[in-house]
XYZ file of N, CA and C in Angstrom:
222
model
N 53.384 37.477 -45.529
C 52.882 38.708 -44.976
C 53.744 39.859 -45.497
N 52.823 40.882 -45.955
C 53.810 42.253 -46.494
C 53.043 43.423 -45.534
N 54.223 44.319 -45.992
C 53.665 45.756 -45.456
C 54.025 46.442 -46.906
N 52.846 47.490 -47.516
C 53.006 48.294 -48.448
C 53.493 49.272 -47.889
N 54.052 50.353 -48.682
C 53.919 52.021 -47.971
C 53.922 52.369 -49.461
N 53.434 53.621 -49.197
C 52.767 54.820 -50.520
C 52.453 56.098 -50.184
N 53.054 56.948 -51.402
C 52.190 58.294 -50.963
C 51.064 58.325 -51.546
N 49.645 59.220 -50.929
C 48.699 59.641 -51.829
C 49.079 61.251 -52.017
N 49.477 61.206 -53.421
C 50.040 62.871 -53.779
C 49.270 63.405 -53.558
N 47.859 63.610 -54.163
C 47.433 65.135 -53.741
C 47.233 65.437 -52.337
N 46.632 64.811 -51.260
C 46.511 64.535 -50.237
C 47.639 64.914 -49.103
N 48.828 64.325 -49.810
C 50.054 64.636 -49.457
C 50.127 63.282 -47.950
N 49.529 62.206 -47.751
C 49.248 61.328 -46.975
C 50.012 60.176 -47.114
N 50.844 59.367 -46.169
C 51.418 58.401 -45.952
C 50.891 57.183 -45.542
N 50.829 56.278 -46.730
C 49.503 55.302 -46.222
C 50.054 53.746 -45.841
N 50.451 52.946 -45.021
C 50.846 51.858 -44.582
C 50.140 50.680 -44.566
N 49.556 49.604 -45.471
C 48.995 48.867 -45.443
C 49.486 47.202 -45.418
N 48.992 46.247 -44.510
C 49.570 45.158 -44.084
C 48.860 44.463 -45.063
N 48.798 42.734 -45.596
C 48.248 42.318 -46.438
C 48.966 40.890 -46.512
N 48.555 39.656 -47.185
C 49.009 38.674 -47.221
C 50.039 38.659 -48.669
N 50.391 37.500 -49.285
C 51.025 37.684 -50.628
C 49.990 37.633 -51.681
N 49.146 36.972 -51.761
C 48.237 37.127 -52.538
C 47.762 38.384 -53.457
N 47.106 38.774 -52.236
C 46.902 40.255 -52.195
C 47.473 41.583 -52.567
N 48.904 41.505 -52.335
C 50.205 42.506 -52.011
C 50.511 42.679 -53.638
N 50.454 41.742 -54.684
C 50.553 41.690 -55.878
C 49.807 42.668 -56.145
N 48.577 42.282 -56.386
C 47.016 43.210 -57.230
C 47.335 43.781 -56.418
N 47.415 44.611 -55.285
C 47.574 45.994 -54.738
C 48.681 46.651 -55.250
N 49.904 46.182 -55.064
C 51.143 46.946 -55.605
C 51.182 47.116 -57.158
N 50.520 46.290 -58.030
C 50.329 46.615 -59.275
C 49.127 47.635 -59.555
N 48.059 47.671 -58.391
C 47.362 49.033 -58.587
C 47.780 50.281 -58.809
N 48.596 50.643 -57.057
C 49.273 51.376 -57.177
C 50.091 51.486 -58.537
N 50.787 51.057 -58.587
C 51.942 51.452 -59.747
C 51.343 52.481 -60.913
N 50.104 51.544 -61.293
C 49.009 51.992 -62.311
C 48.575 53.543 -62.132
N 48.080 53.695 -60.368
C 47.432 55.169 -60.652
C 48.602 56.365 -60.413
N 47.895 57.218 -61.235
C 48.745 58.296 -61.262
C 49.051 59.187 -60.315
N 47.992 59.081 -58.884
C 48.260 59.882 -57.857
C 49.041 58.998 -56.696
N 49.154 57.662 -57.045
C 49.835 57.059 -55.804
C 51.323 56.974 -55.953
N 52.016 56.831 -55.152
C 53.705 56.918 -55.453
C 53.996 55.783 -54.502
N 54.593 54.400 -54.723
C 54.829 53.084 -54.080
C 56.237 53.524 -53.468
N 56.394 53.957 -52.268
C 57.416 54.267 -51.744
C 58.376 53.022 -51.438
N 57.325 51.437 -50.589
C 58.846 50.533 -50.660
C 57.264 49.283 -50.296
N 57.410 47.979 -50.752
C 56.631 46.852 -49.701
C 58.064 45.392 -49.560
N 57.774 45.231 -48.572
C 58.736 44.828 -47.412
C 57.979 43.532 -47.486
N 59.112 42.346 -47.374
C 57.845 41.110 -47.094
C 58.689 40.849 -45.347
N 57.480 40.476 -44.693
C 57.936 40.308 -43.174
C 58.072 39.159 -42.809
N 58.925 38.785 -41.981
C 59.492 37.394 -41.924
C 59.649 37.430 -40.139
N 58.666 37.253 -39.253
C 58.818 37.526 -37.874
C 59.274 35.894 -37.596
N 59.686 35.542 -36.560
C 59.911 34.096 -35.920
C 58.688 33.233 -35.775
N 58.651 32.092 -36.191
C 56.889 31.184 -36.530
C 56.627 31.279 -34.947
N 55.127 31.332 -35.072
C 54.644 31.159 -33.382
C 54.748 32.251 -32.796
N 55.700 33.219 -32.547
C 56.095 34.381 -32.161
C 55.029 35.329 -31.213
N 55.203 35.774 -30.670
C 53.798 36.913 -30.245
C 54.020 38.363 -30.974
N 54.994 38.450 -31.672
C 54.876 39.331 -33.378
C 53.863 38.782 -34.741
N 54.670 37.376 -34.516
C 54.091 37.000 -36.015
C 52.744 36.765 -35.818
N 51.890 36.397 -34.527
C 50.379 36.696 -34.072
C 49.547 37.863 -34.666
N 50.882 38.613 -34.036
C 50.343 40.924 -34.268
C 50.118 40.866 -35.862
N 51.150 40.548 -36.663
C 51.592 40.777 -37.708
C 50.230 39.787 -38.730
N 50.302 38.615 -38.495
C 49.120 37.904 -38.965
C 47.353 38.491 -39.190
N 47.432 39.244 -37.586
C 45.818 39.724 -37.194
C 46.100 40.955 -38.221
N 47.228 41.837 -38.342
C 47.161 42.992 -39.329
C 46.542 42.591 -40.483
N 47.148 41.302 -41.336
C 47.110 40.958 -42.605
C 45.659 40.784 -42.551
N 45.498 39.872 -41.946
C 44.410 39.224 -41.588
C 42.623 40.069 -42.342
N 42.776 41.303 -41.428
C 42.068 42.531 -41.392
C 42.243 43.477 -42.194
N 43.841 43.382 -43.188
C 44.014 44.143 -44.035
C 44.173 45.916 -43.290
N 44.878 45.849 -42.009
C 45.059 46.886 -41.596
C 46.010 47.850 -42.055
N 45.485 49.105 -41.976
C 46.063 50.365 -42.965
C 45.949 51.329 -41.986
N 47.481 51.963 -42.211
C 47.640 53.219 -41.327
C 48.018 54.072 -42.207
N 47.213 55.562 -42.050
C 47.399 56.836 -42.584
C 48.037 58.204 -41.853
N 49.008 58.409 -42.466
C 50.146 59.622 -41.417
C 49.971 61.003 -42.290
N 49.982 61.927 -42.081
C 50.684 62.958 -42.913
C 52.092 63.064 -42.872
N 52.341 63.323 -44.455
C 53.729 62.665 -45.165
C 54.808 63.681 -44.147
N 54.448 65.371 -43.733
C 55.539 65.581 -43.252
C 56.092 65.178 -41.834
N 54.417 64.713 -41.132
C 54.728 64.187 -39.521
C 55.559 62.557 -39.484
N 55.606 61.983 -40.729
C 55.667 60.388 -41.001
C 57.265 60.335 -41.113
């Protein structure tokens, strides 16, 4: 399980997206590629097995959940 983070420059938007490993590859090599995204950091998450995190954290991936902030409120 990863968490991406990125800016979208023109936008000026802080975008947080959860994802499995699979996945986290071809996404983070997208990013890299386009010219308006900026790969700020992806984190691989390591919660305790069973956990009632690693549940939360799973259903994120799961769904491919993505959170969007503006970069100066973030």
């Amino acid at each position: 399980m990863y968490k991406l983070t990125y800016r979208n420059i023109p936008n000026n938007i802080k975008v947080e997206e959860y994802c499995f490993g699979d996945h986290e590859e071809k996404r983070r090599l997208f990013i890299e590629e386009q010219g308006d995204l900026e790969l700020i950091s992806h984190e691989k998450l390591m919660p305790r097995l069973w956990s009632a995190e690693f549940w939360k954290l799973f259903w994120r991936c799961l769904t491919n959940y993505t959170v969007q902030k503006d970069w100066e409120r973030a």
